Tab-separated table of C-alpha atoms and ligand atoms in Angstrom:
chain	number	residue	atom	x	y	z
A	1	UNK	CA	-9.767	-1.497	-6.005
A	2	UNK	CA	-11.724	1.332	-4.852
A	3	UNK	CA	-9.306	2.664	-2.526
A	4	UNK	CA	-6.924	2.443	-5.187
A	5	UNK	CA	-6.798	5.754	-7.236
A	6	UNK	CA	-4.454	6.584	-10.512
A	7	UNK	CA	-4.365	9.920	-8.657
A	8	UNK	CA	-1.960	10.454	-5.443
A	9	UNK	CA	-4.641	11.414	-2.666
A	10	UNK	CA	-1.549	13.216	-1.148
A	11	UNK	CA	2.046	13.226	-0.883
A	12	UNK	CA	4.487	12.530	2.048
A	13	UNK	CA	7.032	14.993	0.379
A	14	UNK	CA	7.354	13.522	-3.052
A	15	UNK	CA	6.500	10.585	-1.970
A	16	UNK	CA	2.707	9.487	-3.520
A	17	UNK	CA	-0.035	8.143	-1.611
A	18	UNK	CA	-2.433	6.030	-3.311
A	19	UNK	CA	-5.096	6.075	-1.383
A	20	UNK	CA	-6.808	7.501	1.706
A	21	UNK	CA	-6.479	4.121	4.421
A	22	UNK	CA	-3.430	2.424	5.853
A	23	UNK	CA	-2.507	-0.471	8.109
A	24	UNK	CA	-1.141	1.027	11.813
A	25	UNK	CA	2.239	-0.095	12.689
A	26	UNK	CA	1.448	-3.055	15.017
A	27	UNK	CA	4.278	-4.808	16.894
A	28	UNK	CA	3.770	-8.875	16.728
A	29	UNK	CA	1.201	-8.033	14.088
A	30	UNK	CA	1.914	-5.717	10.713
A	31	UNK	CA	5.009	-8.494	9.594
A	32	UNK	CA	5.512	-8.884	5.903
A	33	UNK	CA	2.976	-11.368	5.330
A	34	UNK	CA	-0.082	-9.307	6.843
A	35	UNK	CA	1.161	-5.741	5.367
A	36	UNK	CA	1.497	-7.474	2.025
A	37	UNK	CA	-2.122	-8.771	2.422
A	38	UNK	CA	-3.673	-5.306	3.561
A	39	UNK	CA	-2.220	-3.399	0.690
A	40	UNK	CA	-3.647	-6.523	-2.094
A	41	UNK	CA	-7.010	-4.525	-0.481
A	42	UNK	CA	-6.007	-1.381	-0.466
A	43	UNK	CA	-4.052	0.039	2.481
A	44	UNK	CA	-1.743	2.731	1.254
A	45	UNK	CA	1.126	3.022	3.184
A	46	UNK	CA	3.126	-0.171	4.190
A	47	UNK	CA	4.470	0.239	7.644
A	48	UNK	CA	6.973	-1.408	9.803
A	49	UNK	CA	6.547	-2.733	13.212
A	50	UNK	CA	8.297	-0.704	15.418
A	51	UNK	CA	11.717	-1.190	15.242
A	52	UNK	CA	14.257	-0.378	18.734
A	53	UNK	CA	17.538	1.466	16.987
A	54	UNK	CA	18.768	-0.748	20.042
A	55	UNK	CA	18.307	-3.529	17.817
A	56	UNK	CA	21.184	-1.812	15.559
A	57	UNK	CA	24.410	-2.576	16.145
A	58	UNK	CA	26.667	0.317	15.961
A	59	UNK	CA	27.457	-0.156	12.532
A	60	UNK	CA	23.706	-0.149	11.730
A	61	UNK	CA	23.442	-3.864	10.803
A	62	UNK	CA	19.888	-5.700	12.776
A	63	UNK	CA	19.849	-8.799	14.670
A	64	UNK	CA	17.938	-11.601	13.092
A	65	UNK	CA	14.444	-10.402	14.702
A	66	UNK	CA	15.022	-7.080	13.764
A	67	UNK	CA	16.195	-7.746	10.380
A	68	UNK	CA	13.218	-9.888	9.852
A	69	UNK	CA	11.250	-6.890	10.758
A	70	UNK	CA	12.643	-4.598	8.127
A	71	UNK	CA	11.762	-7.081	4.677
A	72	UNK	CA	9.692	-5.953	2.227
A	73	UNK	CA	7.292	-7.424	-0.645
A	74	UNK	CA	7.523	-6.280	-3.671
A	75	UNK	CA	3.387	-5.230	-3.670
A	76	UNK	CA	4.150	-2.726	-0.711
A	77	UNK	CA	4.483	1.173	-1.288
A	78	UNK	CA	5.169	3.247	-0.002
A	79	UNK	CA	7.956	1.401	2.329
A	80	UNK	CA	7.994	3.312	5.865
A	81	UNK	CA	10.363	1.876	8.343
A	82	UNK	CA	9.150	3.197	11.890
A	83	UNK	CA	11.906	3.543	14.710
A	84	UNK	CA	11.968	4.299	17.743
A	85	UNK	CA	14.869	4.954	20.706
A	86	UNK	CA	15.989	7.790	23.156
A	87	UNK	CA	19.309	8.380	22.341
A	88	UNK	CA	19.655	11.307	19.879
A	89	UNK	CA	22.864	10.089	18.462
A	90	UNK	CA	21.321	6.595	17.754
A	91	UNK	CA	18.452	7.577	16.330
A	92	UNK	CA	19.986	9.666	13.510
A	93	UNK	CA	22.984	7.394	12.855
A	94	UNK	CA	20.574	4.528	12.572
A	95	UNK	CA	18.285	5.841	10.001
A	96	UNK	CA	20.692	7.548	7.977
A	97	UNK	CA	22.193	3.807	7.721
A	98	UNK	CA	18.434	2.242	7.496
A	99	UNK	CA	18.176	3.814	4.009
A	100	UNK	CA	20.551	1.157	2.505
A	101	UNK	CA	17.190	-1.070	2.664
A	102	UNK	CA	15.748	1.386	0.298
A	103	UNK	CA	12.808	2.522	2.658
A	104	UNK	CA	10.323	5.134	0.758
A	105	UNK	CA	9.784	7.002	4.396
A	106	UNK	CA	11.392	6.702	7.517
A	107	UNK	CA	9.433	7.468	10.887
A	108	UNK	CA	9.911	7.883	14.286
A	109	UNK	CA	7.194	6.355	17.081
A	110	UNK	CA	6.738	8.918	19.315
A	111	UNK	CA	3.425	7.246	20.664
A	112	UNK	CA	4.049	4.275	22.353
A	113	UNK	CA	2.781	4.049	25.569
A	114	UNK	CA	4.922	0.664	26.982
A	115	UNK	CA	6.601	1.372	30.102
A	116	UNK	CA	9.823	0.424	29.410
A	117	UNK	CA	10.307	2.387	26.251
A	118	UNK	CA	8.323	5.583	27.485
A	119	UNK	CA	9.721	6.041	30.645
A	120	UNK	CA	13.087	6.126	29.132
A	121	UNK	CA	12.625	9.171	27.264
A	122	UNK	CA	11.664	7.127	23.552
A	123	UNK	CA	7.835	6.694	22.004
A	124	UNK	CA	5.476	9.070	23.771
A	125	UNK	CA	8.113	9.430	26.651
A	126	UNK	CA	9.743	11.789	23.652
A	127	UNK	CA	6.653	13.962	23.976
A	128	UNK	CA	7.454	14.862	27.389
A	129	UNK	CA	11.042	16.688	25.895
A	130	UNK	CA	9.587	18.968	23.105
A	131	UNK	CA	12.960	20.322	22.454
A	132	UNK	CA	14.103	16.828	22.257
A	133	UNK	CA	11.640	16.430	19.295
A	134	UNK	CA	13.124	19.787	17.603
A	135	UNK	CA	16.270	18.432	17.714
A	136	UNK	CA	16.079	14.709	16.325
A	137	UNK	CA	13.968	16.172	13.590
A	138	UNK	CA	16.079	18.473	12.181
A	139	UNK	CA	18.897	16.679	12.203
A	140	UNK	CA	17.265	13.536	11.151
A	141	UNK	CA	15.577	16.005	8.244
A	142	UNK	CA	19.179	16.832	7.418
A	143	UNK	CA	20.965	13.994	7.303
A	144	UNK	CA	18.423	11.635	5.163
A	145	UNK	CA	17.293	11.815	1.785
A	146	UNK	CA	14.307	9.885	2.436
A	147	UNK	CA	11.110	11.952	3.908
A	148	UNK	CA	10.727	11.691	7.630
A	149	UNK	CA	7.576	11.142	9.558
A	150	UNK	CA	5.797	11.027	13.105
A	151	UNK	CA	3.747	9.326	14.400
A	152	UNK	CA	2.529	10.938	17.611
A	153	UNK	CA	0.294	10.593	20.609
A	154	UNK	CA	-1.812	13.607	22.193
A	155	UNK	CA	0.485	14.777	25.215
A	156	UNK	CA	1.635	12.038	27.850
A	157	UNK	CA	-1.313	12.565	30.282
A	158	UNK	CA	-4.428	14.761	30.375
A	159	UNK	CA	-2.572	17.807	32.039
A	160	UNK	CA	0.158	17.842	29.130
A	161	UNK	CA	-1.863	17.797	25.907
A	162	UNK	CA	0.904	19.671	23.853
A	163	UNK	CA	-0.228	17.854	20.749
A	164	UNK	CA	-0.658	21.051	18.896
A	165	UNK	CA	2.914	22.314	20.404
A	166	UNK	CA	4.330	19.025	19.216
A	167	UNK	CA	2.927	19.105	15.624
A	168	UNK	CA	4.012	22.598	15.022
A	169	UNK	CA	7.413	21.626	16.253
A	170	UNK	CA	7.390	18.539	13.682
A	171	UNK	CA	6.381	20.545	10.896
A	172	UNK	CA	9.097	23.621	11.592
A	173	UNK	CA	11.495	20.942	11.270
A	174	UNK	CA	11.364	19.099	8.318
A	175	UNK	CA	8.821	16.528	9.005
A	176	UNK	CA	6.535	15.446	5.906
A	177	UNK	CA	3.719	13.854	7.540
A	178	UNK	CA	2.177	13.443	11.154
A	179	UNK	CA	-0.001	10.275	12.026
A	180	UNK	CA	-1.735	10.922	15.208
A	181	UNK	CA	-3.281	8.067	18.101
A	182	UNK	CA	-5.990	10.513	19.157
A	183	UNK	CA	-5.224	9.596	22.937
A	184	UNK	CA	-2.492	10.540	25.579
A	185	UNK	CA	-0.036	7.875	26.695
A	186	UNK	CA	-1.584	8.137	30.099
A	187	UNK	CA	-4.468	6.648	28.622
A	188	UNK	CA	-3.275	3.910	26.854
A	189	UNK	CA	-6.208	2.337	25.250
A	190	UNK	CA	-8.958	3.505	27.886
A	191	UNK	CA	-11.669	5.829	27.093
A	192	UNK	CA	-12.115	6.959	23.494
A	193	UNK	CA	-9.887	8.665	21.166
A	194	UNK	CA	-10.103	12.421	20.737
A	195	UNK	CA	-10.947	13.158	16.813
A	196	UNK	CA	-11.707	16.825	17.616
A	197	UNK	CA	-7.747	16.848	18.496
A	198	UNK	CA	-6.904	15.849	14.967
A	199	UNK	CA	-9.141	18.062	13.506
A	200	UNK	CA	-7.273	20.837	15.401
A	201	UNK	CA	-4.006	19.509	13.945
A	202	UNK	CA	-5.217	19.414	10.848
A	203	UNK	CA	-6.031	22.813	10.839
A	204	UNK	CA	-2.691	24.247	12.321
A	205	UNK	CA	0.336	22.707	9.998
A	206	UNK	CA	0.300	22.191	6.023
A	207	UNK	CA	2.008	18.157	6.155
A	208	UNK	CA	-0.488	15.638	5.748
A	209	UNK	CA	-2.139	14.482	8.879
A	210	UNK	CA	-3.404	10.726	9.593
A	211	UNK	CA	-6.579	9.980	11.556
A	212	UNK	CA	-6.293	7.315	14.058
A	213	UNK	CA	-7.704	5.331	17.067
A	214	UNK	CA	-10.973	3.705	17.107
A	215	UNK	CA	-11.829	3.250	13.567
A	216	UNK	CA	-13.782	-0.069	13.811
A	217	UNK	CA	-15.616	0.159	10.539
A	218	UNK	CA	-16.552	1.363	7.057
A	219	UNK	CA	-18.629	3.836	8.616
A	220	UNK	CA	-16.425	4.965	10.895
A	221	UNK	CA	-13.876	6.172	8.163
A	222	UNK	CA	-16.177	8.497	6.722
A	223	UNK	CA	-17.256	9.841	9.889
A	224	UNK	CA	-13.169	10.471	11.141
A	225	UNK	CA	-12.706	12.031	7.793
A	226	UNK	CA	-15.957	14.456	8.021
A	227	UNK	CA	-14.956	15.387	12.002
A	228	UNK	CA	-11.168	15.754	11.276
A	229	UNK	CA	-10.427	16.554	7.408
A	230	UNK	CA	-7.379	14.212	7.483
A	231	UNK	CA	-5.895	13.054	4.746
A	232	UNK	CA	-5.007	9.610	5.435
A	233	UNK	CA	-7.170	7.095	7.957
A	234	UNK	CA	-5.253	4.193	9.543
A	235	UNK	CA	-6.266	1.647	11.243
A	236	UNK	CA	-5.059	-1.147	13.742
A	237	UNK	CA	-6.928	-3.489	15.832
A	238	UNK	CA	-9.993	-3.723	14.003
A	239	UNK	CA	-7.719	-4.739	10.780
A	240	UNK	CA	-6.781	-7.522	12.653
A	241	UNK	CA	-8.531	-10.524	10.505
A	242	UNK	CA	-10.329	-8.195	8.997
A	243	UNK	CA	-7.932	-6.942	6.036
A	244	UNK	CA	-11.393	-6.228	3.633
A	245	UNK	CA	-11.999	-2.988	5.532
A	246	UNK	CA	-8.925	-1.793	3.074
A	247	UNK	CA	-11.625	-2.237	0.488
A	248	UNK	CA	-13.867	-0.579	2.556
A	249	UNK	CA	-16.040	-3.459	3.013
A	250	UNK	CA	-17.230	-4.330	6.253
A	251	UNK	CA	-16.148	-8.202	7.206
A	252	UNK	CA	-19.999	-9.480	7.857
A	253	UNK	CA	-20.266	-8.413	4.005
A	254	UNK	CA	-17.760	-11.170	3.174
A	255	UNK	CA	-18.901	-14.389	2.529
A	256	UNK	CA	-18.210	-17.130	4.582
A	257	UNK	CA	-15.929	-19.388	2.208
A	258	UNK	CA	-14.254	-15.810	1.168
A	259	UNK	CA	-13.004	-15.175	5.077
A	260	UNK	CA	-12.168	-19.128	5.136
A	261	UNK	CA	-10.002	-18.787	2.176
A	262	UNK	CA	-8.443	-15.439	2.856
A	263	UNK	CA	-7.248	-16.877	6.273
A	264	UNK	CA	-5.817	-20.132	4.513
A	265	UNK	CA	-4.064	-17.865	2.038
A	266	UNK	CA	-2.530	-15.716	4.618
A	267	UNK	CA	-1.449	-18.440	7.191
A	268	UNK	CA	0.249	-20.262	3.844
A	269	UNK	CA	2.112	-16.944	3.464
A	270	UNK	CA	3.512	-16.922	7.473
A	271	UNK	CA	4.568	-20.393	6.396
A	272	UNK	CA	6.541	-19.411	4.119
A	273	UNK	CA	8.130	-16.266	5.742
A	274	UNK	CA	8.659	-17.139	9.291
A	275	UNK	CA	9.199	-21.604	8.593
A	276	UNK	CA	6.729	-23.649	9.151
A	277	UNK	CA	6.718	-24.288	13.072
A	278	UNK	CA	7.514	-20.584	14.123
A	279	UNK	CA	4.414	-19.592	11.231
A	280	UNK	CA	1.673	-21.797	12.750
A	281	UNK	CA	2.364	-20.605	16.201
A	282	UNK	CA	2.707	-17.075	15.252
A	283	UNK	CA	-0.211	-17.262	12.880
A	284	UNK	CA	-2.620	-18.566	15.851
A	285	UNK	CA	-3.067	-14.739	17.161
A	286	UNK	CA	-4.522	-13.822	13.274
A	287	UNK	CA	-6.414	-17.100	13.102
A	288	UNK	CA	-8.524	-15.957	16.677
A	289	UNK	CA	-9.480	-12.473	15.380
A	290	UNK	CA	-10.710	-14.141	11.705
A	291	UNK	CA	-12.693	-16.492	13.668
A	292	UNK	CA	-15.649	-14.574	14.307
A	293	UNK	CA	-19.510	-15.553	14.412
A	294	UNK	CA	-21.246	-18.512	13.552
A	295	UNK	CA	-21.980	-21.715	15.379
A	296	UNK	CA	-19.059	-22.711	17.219
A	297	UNK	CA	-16.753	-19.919	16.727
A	298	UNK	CA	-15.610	-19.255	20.355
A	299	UNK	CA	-14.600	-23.548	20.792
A	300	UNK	CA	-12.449	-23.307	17.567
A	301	UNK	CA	-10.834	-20.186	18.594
A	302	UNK	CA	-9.730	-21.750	21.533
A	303	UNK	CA	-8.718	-24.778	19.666
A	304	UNK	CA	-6.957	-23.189	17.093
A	305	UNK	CA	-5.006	-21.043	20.200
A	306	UNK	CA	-3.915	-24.305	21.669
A	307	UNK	CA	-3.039	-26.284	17.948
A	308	UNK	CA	0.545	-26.581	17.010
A	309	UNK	CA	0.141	-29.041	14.514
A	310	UNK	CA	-0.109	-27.790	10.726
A	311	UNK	CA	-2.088	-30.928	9.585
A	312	UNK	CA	-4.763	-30.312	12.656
A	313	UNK	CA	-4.721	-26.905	12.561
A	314	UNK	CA	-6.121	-27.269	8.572
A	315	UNK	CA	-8.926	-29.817	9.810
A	316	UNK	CA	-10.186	-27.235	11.876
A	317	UNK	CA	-10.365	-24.922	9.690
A	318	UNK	CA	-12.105	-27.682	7.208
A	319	UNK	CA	-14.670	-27.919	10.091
A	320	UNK	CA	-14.960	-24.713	10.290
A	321	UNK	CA	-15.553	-23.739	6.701
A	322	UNK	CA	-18.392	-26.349	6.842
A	323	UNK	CA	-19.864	-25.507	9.603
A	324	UNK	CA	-19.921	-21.828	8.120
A	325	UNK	CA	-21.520	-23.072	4.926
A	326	UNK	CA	-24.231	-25.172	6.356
A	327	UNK	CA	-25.460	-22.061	8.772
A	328	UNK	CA	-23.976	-19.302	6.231
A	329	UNK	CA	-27.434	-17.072	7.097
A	330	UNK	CA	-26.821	-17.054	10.416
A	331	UNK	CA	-23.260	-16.227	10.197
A	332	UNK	CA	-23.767	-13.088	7.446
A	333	UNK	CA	-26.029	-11.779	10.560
A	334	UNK	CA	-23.806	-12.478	13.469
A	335	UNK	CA	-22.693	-9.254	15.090
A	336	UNK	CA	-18.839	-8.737	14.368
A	337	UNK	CA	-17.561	-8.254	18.188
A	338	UNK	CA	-13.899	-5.962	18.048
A	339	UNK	CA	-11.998	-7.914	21.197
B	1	FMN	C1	-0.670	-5.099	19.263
B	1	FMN	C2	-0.361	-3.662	18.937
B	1	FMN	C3	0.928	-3.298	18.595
B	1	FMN	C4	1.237	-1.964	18.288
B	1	FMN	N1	2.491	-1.646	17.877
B	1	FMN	C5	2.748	-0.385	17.432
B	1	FMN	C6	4.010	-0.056	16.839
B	1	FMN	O1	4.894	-0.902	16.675
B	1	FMN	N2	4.198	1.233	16.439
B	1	FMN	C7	3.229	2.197	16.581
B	1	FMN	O2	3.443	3.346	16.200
B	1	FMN	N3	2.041	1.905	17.130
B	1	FMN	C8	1.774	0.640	17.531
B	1	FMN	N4	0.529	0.340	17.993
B	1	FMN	C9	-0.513	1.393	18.011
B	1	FMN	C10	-1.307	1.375	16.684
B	1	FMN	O3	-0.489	1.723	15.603
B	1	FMN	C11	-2.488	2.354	16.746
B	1	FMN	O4	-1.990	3.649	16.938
B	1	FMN	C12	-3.481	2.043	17.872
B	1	FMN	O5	-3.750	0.659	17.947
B	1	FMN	C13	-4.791	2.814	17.711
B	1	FMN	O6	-5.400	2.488	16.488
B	1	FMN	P1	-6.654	1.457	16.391
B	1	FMN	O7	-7.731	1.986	17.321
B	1	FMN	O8	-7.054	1.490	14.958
B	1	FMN	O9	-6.161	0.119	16.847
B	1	FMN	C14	0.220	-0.976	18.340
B	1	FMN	C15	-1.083	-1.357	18.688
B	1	FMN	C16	-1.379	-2.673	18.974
B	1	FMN	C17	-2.806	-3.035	19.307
């Protein structure tokens, strides 16, 4: 795979890194099934959804959500099991007792923007309490044997940038490796992210730094790497039924039947992981984003939303694959739209 080198492209730590892209951490989205699909094309580092130390009980163990969260496949390495939280305590007890899973990397959201979870002083609300950061870090660089990552936004809103506070921070204390959302939290997903910002982390610490936000396409990976010099490019939303861009191929470059199969492939392995009712309904959210162009896509998407029936669910995707093949031309040309 082309992605795929013999050679590390960097470490985290000791850890190696076998390549240059990676699958974001997506809540509801980067389970088992898809991570394990992403890194068959090449994504690099295998991260958890976000996962609340909340979720812990004291004595570390996860409820059943939470413990489905933190399974691994075999094909996935490095293992990186985000957290997040805003109790100091919590936070270090739990991932000191998180590395009986055998994680390869353990890191810490400090990025998410949700309400809830900012406002209380955890994801980017954690950016707001610099010392805060200091602290976790080095005693979460202490007490693990495992690296220990970040994964950061810019500042919390456009008058409190402190990215470049923040990374030095991470870096003074033991972190191995800083993945930056190129926005603030203020911003959530509006406007565009900031590359120039990364490139100015880049430049100030020595840890490898991860390009991210807006990286839509095959093109666009070059382009963050020439404006930023990061090390490692991940990418969310636009991996979203789209797990080829791991390959660095661009999804209009896949054929048809390819996409058709892919998809079948990857809702048979939600079956299997999540049971057979909970898989179809969970899978529908995938199925909509591989569902793009060609004759009819927009009425099947919105059938395929509404389906909860396995057996109905495959005819449409039967119907689909032959309405793709009869008007294959048209749908190699369609423009790929990023919802
Ligand atoms: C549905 C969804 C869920 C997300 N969940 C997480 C999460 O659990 N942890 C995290 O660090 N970031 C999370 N993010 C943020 C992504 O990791 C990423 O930083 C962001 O989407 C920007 O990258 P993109 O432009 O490539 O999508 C989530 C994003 C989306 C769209």
């Amino acid at each position: 795979m082309e992605t795929q080198t013999r050679q590390p492209v960097f470490y985290v730590r000791d850890v190696p890194v076998y390549g240059d892209l990676m699958l974001a951490p997506m809540d509801g989205y980067s389970d088992l099934p898809f991570r394990a699909l992403c890194a068959e094309f090449g994504s690099a580092m295998s991260y958890t959804e976000f996962v609340s130390v909340d979720g812990l009980s004291r004595r570390g163990e996860p409820d059943e959500i939470t413990a489905r969260k933190l399974q691994f496949d075999a094909r996935e390495y490095p293992k990186v099991i985000q957290i997040y939280g805003h109790d100091e305590e919590r936070l270090v007890e739990s991932a000191r007792r998180l590395q009986d899973l055998s994680p390869d990397i353990i890191d810490l959201n400090l990025g998410c923007y949700v309400r809830k979870i900012a406002e209380r002083g955890a994801g980017s609300g954690m950016l707001r309490e610099p010392g805060k950061i200091a602290r976790v870090f080095a005693r979460l660089t202490r007490a693990l044997h495992v690296p220990v990552t970040a994964k950061i936004r810019l500042g919390w809103d456009e008058r409190t940038r402190n990215y470049l506070e923040v990374a030095h921070i991470l870096e003074e204390n033991g972190a191995s490796l800083i993945a930056v959302h190129a926005r603030t939290k203020a911003q959530g997903y509006t406007g565009s992210a900031d590359w120039n910002a990364i490139a100015e982390i880049k430049q100030a610490v020595k840890i490898p730094v991860i390009g991210n936000g807006d990286v839509k396409t095959v093109a666009d990976i070059a382009r963050i790497k020439a404006q930023t010099g990061c090390d490692g490019v991940m990418i969310g939303r636009a991996a979203i039924g789209n797990p080829w861009i791991f390959a660095r191929q661009d999804r209009e470059q896949i054929p048809p039947a390819e996409r058709i199969a892919l998809m079948r492939r990857h809702l048979a392995r939600h079956l299997e992981f999540y049971g057979a009712r909970a898989g179809l309904i969970l899978f529908r959210k995938h199925a909509y984003r591989y569902v793009q162009g060609g004759r009819g896509a927009a009425a099947l998407r919105h059938a395929l939303m509404l389906c909860d029936d396995l057996r109905a669910f495959e005819r449409l995707l039967d119907e689909y694959a032959a309405e793709l093949n009869a008007y294959a031309p048209i749908c190699q040309d369609s423009p790929i739209v990023l919802e």
